[in-house]
Coordinates of C-alpha atoms and ligand atoms in Angstrom, one line a residue:
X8 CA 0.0 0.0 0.0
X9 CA 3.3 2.4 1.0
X10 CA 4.6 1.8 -2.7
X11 CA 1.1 2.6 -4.4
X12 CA 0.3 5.3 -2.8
X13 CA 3.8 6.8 -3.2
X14 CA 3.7 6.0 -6.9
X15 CA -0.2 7.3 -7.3
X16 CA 1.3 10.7 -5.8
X17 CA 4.6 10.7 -8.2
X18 CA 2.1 10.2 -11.0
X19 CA 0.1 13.0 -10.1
X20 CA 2.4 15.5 -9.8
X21 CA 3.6 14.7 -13.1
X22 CA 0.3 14.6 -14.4
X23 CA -1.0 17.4 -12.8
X24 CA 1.8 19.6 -11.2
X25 CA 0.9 22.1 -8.7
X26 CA -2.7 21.2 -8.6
X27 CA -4.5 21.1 -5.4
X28 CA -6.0 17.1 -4.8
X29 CA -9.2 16.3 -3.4
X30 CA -9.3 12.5 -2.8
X31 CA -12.1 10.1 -2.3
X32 CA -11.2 7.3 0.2
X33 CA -13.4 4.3 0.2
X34 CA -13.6 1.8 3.1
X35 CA -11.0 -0.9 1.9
X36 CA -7.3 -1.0 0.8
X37 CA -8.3 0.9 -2.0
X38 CA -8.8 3.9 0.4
X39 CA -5.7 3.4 2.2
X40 CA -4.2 3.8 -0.9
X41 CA -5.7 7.0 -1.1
X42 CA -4.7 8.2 2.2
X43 CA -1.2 7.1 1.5
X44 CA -1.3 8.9 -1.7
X45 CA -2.4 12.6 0.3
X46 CA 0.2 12.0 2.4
X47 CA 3.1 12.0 -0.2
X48 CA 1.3 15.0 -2.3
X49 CA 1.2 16.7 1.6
X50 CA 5.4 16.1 1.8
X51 CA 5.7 17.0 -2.0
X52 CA 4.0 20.5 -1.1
X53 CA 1.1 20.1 -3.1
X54 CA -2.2 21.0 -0.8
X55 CA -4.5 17.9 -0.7
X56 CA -7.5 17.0 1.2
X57 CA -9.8 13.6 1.9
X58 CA -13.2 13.0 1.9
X59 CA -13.2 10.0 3.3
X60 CA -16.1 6.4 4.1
X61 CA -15.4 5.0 7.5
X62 CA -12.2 2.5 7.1
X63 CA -13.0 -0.8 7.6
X64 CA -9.2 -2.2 6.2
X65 CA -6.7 -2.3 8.8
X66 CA -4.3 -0.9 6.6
X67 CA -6.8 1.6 5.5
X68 CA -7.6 2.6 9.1
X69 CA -3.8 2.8 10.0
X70 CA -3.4 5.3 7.1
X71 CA -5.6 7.0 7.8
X72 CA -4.5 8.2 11.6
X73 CA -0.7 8.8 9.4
X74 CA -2.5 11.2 7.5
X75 CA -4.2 12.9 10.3
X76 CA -0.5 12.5 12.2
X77 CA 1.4 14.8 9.3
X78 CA -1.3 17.5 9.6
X79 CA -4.1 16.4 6.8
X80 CA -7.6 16.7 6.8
X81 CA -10.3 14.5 6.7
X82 CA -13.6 14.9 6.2
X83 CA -16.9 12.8 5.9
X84 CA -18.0 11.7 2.4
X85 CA -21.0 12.6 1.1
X86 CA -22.3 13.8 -2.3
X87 CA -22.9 17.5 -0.9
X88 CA -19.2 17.5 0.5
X89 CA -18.0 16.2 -2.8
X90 CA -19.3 19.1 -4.7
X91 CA -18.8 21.5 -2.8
X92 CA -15.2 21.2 -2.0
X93 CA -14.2 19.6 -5.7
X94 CA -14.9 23.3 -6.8
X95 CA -11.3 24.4 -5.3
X96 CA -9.9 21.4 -6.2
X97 CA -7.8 21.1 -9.4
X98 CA -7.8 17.2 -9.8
X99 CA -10.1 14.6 -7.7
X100 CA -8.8 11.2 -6.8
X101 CA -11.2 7.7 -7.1
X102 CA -9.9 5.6 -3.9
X103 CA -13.5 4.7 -3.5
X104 CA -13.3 0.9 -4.7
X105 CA -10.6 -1.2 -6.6
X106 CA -10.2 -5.0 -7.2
X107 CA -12.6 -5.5 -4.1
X108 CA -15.8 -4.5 -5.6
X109 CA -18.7 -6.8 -5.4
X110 CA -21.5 -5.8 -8.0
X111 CA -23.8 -4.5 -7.9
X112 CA -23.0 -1.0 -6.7
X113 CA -24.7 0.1 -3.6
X114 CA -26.9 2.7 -3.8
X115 CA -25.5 5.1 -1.5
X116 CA -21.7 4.4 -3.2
X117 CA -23.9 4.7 -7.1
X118 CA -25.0 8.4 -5.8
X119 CA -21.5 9.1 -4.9
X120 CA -20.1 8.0 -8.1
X121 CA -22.3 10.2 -9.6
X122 CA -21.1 13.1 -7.8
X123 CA -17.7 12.3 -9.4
X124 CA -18.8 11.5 -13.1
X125 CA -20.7 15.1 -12.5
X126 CA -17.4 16.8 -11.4
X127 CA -15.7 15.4 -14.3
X128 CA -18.4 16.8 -16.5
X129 CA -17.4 20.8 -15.3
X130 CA -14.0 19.9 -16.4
X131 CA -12.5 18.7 -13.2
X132 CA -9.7 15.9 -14.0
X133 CA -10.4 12.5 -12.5
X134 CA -7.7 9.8 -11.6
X135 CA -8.8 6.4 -10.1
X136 CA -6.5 4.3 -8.4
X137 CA -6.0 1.1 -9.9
X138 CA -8.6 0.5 -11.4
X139 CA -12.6 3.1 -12.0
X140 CA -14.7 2.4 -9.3
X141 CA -17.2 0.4 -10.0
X142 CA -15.6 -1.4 -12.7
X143 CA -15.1 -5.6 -12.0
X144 CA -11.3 -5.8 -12.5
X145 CA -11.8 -9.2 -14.4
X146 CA -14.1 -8.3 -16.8
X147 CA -14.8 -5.9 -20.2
X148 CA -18.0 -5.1 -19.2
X149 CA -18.9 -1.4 -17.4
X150 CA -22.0 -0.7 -15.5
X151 CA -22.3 2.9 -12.9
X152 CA -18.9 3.4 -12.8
X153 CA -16.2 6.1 -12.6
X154 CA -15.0 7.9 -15.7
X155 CA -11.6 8.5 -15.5
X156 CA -9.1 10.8 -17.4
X157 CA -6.1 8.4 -16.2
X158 CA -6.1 5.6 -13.8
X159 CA -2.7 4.7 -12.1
X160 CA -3.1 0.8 -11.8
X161 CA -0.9 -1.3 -9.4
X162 CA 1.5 -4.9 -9.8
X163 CA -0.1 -5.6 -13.2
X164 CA -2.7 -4.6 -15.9
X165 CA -6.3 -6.4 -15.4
X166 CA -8.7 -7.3 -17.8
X167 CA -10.8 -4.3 -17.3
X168 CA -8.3 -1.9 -18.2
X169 CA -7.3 -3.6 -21.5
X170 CA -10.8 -5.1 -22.9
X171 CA -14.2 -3.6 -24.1
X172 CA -16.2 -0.5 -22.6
X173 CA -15.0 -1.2 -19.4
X174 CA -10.9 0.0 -20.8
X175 CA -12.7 2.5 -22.0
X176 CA -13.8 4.2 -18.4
X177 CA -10.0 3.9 -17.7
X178 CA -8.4 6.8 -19.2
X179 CA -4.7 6.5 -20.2
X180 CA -3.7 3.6 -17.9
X181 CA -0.2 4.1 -16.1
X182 CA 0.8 1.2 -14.3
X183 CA 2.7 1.2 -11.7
X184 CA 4.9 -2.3 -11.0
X185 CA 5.1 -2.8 -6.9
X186 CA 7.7 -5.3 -5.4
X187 CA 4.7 -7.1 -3.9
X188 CA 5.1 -10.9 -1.9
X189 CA 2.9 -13.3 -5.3
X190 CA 0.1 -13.6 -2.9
X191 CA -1.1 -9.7 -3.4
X192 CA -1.1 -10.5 -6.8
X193 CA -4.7 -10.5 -7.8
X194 CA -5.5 -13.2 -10.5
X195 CA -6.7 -10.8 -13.1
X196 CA -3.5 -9.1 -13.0
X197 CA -1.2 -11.3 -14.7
X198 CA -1.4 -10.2 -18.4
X199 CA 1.6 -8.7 -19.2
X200 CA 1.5 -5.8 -22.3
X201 CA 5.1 -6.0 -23.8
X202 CA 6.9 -3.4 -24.7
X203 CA 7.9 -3.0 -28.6
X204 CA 12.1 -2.8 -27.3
X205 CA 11.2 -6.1 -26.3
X206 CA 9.1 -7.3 -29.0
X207 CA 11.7 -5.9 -31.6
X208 CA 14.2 -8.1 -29.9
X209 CA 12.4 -11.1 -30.2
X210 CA 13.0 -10.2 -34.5
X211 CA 15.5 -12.6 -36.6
X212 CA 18.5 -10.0 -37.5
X213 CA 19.7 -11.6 -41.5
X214 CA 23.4 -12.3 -42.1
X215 CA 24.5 -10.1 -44.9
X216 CA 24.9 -13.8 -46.6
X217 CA 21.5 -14.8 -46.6
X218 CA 19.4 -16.1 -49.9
X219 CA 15.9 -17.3 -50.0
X220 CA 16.6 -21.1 -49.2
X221 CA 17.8 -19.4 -45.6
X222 CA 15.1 -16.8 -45.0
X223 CA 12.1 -18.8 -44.3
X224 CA 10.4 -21.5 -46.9
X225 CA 6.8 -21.0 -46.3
X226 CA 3.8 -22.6 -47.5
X227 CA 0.2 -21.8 -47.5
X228 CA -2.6 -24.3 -47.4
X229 CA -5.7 -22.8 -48.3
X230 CA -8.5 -21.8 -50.4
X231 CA -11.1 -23.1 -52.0
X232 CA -13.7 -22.2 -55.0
X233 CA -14.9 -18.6 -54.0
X234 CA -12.4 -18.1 -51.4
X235 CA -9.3 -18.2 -52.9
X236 CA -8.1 -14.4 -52.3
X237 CA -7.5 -15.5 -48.6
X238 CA -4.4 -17.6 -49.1
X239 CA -3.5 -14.9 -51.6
X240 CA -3.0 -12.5 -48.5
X241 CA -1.2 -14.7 -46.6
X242 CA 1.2 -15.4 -48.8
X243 CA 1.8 -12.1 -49.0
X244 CA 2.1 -11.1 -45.5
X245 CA 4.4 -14.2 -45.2
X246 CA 6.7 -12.4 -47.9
X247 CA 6.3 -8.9 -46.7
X248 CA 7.9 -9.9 -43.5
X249 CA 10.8 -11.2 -44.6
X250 CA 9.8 -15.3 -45.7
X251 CA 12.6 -16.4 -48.7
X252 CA 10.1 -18.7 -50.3
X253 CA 6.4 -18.8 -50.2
X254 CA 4.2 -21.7 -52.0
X255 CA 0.8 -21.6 -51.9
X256 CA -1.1 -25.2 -52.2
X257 CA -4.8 -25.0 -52.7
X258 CA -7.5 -27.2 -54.2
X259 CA -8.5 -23.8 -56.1
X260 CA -8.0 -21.8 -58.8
X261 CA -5.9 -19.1 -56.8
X262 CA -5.7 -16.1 -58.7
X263 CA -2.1 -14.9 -59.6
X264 CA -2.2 -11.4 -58.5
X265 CA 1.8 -11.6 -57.0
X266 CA 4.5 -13.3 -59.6
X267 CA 6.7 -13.5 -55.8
X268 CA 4.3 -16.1 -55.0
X269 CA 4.6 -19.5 -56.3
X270 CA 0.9 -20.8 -56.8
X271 CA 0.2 -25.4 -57.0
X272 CA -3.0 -26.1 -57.7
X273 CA -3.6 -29.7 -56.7
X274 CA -7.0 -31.9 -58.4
X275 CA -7.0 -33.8 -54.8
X276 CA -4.7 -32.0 -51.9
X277 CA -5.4 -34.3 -49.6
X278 CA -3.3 -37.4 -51.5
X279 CA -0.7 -34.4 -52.6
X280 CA -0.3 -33.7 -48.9
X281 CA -0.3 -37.0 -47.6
X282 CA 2.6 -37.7 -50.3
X283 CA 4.8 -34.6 -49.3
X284 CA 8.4 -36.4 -47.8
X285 CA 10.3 -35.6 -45.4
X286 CA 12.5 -33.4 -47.1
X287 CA 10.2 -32.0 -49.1
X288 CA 8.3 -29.9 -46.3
X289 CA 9.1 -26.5 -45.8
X290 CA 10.1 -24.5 -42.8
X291 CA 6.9 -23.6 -41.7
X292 CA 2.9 -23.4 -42.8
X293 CA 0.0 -21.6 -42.8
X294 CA -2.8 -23.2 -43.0
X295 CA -7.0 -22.7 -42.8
X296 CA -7.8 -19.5 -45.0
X297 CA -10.5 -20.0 -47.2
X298 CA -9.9 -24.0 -47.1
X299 CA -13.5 -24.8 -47.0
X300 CA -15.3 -28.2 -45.9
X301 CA -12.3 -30.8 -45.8
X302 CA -10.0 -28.0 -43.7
X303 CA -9.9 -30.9 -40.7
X304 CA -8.9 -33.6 -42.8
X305 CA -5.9 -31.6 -44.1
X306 CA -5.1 -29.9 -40.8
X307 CA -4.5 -33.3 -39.7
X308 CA -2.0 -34.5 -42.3
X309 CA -0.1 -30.8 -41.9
X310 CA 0.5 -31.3 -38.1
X311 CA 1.7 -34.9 -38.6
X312 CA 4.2 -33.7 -40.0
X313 CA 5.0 -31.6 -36.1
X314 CA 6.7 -28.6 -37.9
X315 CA 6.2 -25.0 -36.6
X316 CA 2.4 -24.0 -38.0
X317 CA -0.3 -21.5 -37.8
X318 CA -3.9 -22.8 -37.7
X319 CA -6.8 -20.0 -38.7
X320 CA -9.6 -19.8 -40.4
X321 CA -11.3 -23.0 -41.6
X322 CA -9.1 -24.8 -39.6
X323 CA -10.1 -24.2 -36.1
X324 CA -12.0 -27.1 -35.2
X325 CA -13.1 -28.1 -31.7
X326 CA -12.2 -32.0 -33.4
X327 CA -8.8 -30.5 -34.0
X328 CA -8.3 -30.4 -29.7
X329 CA -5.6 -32.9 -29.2
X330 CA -4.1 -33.0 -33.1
X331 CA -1.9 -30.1 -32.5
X332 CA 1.6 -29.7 -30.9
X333 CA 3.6 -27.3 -29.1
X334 CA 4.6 -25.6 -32.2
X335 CA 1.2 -24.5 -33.4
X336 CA -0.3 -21.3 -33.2
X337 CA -3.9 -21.1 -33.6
X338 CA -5.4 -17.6 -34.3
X339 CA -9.1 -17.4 -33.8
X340 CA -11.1 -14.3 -33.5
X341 CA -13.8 -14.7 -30.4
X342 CA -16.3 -16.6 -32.8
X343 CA -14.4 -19.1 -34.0
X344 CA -13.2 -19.1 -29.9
X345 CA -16.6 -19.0 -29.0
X346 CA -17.0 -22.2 -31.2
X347 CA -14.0 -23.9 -29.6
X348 CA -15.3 -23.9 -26.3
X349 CA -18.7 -24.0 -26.5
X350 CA -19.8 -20.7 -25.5
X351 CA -20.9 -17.9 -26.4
X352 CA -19.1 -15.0 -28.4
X353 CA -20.1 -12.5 -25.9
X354 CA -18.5 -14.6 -22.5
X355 CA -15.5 -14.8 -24.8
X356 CA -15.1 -11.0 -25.0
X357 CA -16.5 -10.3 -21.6
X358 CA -13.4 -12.0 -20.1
X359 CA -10.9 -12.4 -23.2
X360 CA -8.1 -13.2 -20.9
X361 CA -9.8 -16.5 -19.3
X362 CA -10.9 -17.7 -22.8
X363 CA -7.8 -17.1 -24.1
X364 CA -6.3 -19.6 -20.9
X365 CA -8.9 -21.8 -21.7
X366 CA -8.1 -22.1 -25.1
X367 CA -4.5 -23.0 -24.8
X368 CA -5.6 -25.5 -21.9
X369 CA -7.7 -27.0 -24.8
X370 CA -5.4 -26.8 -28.2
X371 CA -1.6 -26.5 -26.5
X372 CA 0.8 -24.2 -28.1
X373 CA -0.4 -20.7 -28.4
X374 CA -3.1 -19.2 -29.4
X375 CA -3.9 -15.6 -30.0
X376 CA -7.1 -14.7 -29.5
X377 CA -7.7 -11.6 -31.9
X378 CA -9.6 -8.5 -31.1
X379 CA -8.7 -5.2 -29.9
X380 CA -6.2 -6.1 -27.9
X381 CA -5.4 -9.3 -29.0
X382 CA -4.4 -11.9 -26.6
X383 CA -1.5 -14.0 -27.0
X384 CA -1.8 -16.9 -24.6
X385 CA 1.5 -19.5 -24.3
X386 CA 2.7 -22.1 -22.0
X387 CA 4.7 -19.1 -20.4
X388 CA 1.6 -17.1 -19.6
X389 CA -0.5 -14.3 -21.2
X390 CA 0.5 -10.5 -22.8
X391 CA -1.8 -8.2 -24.3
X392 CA -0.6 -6.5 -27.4
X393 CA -0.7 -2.6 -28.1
X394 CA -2.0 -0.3 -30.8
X395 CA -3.6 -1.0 -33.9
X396 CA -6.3 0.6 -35.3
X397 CA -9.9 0.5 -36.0
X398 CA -9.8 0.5 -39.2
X399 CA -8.0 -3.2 -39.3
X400 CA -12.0 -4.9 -38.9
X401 CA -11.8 -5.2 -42.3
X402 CA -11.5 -8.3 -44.5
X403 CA -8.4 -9.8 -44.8
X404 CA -6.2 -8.8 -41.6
X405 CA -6.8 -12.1 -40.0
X406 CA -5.0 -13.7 -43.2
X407 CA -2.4 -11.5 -43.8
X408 CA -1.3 -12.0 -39.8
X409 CA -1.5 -15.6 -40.2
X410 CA 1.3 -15.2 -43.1
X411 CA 3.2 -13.2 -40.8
X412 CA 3.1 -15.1 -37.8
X413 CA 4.4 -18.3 -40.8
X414 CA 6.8 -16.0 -41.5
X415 CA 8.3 -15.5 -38.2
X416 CA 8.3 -19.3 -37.4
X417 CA 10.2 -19.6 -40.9
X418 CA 13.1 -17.6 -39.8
X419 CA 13.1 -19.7 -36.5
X420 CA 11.6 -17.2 -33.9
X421 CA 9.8 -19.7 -31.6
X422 CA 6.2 -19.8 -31.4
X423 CA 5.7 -17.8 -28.5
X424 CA 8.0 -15.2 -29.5
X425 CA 6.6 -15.3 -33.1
X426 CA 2.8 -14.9 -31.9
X427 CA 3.7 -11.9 -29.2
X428 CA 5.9 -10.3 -32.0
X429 CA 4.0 -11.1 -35.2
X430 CA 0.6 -9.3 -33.4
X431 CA 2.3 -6.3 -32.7
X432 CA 4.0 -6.1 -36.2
X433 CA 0.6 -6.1 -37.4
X434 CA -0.8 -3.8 -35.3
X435 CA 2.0 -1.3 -35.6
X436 CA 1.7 -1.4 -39.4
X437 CA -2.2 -1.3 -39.1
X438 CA -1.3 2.4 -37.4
X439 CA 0.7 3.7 -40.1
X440 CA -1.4 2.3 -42.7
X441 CA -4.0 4.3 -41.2
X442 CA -1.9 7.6 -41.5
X443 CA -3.0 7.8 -45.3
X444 CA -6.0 5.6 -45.0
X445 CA -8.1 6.3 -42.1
X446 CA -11.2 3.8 -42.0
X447 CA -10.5 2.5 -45.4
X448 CA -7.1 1.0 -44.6
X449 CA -7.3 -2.7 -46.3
X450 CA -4.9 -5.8 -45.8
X451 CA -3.1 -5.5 -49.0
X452 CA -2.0 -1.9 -47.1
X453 CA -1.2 -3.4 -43.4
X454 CA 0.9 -5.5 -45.7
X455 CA 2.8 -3.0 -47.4
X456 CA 3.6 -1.5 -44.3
X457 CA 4.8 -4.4 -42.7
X458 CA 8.5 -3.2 -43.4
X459 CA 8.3 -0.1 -41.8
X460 CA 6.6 -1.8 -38.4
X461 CA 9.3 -4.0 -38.5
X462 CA 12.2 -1.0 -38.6
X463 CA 9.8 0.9 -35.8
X464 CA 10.3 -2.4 -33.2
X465 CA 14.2 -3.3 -34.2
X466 CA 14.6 0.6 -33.4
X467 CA 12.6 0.5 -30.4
X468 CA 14.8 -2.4 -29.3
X469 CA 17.9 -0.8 -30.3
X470 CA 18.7 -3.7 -32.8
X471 CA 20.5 -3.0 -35.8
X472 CA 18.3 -1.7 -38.8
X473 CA 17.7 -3.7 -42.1
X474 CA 14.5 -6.0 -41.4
X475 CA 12.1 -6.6 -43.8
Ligands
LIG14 N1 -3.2 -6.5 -4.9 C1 -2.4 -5.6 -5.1 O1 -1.6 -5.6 -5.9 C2 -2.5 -4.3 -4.2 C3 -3.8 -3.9 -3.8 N2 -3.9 -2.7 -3.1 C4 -5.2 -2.0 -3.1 O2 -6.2 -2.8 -2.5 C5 -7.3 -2.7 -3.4 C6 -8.2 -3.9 -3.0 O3 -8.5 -3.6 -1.7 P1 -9.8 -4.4 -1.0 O4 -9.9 -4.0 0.4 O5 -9.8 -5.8 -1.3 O6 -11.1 -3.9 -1.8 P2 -11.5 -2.4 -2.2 O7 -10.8 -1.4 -1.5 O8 -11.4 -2.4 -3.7 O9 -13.0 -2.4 -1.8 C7 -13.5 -3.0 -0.7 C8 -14.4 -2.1 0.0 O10 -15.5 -1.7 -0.9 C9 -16.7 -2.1 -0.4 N3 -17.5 -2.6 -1.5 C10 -17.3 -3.8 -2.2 N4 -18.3 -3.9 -3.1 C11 -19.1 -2.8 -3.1 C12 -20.3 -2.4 -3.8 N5 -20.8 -3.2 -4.7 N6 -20.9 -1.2 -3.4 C13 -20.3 -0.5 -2.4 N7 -19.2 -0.8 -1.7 C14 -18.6 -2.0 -2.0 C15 -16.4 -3.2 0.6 O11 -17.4 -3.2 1.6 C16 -15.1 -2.7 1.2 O12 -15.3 -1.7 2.1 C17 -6.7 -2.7 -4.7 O13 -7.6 -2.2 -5.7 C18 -5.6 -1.7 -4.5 O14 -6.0 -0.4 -4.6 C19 -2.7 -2.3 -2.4 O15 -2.9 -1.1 -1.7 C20 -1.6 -2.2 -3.4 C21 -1.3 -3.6 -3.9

């Protein structure tokens, strides 16, 4: 509680230097945090003042007689007090409830809350600690809640302030990692969101010696009659981030719309790939876009063969549970996750980290459950990915990220590595796609930008240039 509250008060000075603090402190460790909080601001010179519930945390209580030992003032909470004494404040703190709250929210707490939202409204800046009260910290939903301008969250980022209209509540999100003993840390809060320094480490750097046969042979099984433009996009992400070779197989007519992509066409692809040898295969495959009614059947013979693979599209089966291996990455979105474990597409994106545990409980490997954020979830644990942009729900991203993610397997990045990395390449050339394209950004253009994402993360990670 010593380390949030000291890190809530460094934040708001830098957030909002010089301004006097009113803060809310709610009956549980949440409040404490709050009183701890006035008390640095009070040693920092900046004037502060509580409103505070009767403290039923220990911690909270002990706090509380600090605060009142270096001088501060406390005063009762109610909505009347609120108002009138956030007119001479400059920025109002939300200790009222963190990761403790039960829903519903009490009446007398909802009027409160109120007050605040209604503060915010005359322009007074609000900053919850850890997470909007109100808010459940494990799921995307929001009901009466807080609406913050920033929320300074503590030990690790919870679902609530990553998913759905609940992040939405949140306000820029700062959080603020405490040395805390494993039992404080709260379930929900053990998504990680890496940073792109580290994500642009996990890139392959080429030697200067490097030809095709060494840069990644990828193949692409897919398509079928009427949707044979989807392995056509995965190819083509594959190759835009750095793949030497990149076949696509297909019981279709695939249109030829890159002469960089090699196109077979196979009468029955089943008996082609059940004939492929050993030393035939290639480095890595995509496989699942646009491969219509027999997807299973030839998802099968492709992980027999145990090499690294990325399963999407028509190829995420809930038969296919057990097939895989640890080198698969499966990529559904949360219908096709919804269908995998038998719920409902709504659960999945009401609480995208569980489903995205789940899953990988259910498939092995990793899987990364796509939406905004995506979820990668590995043996290792979970991470949330950053940025993107709304114009990417469009058709074709999920392909073109399935060639990347082949891509990245081809040049030997594991799967884990390749899945955390590959999403955020995506996503980061999503943004600058959307510099000239706004809403009308399509694939084909995340793809052509995949180049400069991948300069963006080696930079960020202070790796040498060159990339794709
Ligand atoms: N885990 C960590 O990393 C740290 C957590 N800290 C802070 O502690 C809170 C969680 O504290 P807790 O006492 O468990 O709960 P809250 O303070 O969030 O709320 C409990 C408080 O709220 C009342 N309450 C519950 N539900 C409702 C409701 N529906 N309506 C009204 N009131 C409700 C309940 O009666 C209690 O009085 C965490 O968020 C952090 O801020 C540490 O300080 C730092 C490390």
């Amino acid at each position: 509680m010593e380390e949030a509250g000291r890190a809530a008060a460094n934040e708001l000075r830098r957030a909002f230097p010089g301004q006097a603090t009113l803060l809310l402190a709610g009956g549980g460790a949440n409040g404490g945090d709050a009183f701890v909080a006035a008390r640095h601001l009070l040693s920092l010179g900046v004037g502060a003042t509580v409103l505070a519930l009767p403290a039923r945390h220990p911690l909270t209580r002990r706090n509380r007689a600090r605060w009142r030992a270096v001088g501060g003032q406390t005063f009762a909470l109610t909505p009347a007090a609120l108002a009138r004494r956030s007119r001479d404040a400059g920025v109002l703190v939300d200790g009222l409830l963190g990761t403790g709250f039960q829903p519903p929210l009490r009446p007398a707490l909802a009027e409160v809350v109120g007050a605040v939202n209604a503060a915010r409204a005359r322009g007074l800046a609000v900053v919850s600690l850890d997470l909007p009260s109100g808010l459940d910290a494990a799921l995307a939903e929001a009901g009466l809640s807080v609406q913050a301008n920033l929320t300074v969250t503590f030990s690790g980022l919870k679902p609530a302030l990553l998913f759905g209209p609940a992040a939405e509540r949140a306000g820029r999100v700062v959080l603020a990692p405490l040395r805390l003993p494993p039992e404080w840390a709260t379930a929900e809060a053990l998504a990680q969101r890496p940073l792109d320094a580290d994500l642009g480490a996990c890139l392959p750097v080429r030697a200067a010696g490097a030809h095709k046969g060494t840069a990644g042979r990828v193949w692409v099984v897919g398509g079928h009659p009427g949707t044979a433009g989807a392995p056509v996009l995965a190819g083509w992400g594959a190759l835009r981030t750095g793949a030497g070779l990149v076949t696509l197989h297909s019981g279709a007519e695939v249109p030829l719309l890159h002469p960089e992509l090699m196109v077979r066409r196979h009468s029955d692809l089943g008996a082609f790939l059940d004939g492929v040898s050993a030393n035939g295969r290639p480095d890595a495959v995509a496989l699942g876009m646009g491969l219509g009614p027999d997807a299973a059947d030839h998802a099968r013979r492709v992980l027999r063969w145990g090499l690294p693979t990325v399963l999407d599209a028509d190829a995420l089966q809930p038969e296919l549970a057990g097939s895989g291996h640890d080198r698969c990455v499966w990529t559904p979105h949360p219908g096709e996750a919804a269908r995998l474990l038998g719920h409902t597409a709504a659960e999945v994106t009401r609480d995208p980290l569980s489903a995205a545990r789940a899953l990988q409980a259910q498939l092995g490997g990793v899987v990364v459950l796509k939406g905004g954020p995506s979820v990668v979830a590995a043996p290792g644990g979970l991470s949330v990915s950053r940025g993107g942009h709304p114009g990417m729900a469009s058709a074709g991203m999920g392909d073109t990220l399935s060639g990347i993610l082949a891509a990245l397997l081809g040049q030997g990045v594991s799967p884990e590595d390749a899945a955390r990395s590959g999403v955020r390449l995506h996503a980061r050339a999503g943004e600058r796609a959307a510099r000239a394209f706004g809403y009308g950004l399509s694939a084909s253009d995340v793809a052509a930008e995949l180049g400069g994402a991948w300069h963006d993360l080696q930079a960020a990670a202070g790796a040498p240039g060159g990339g794709t």
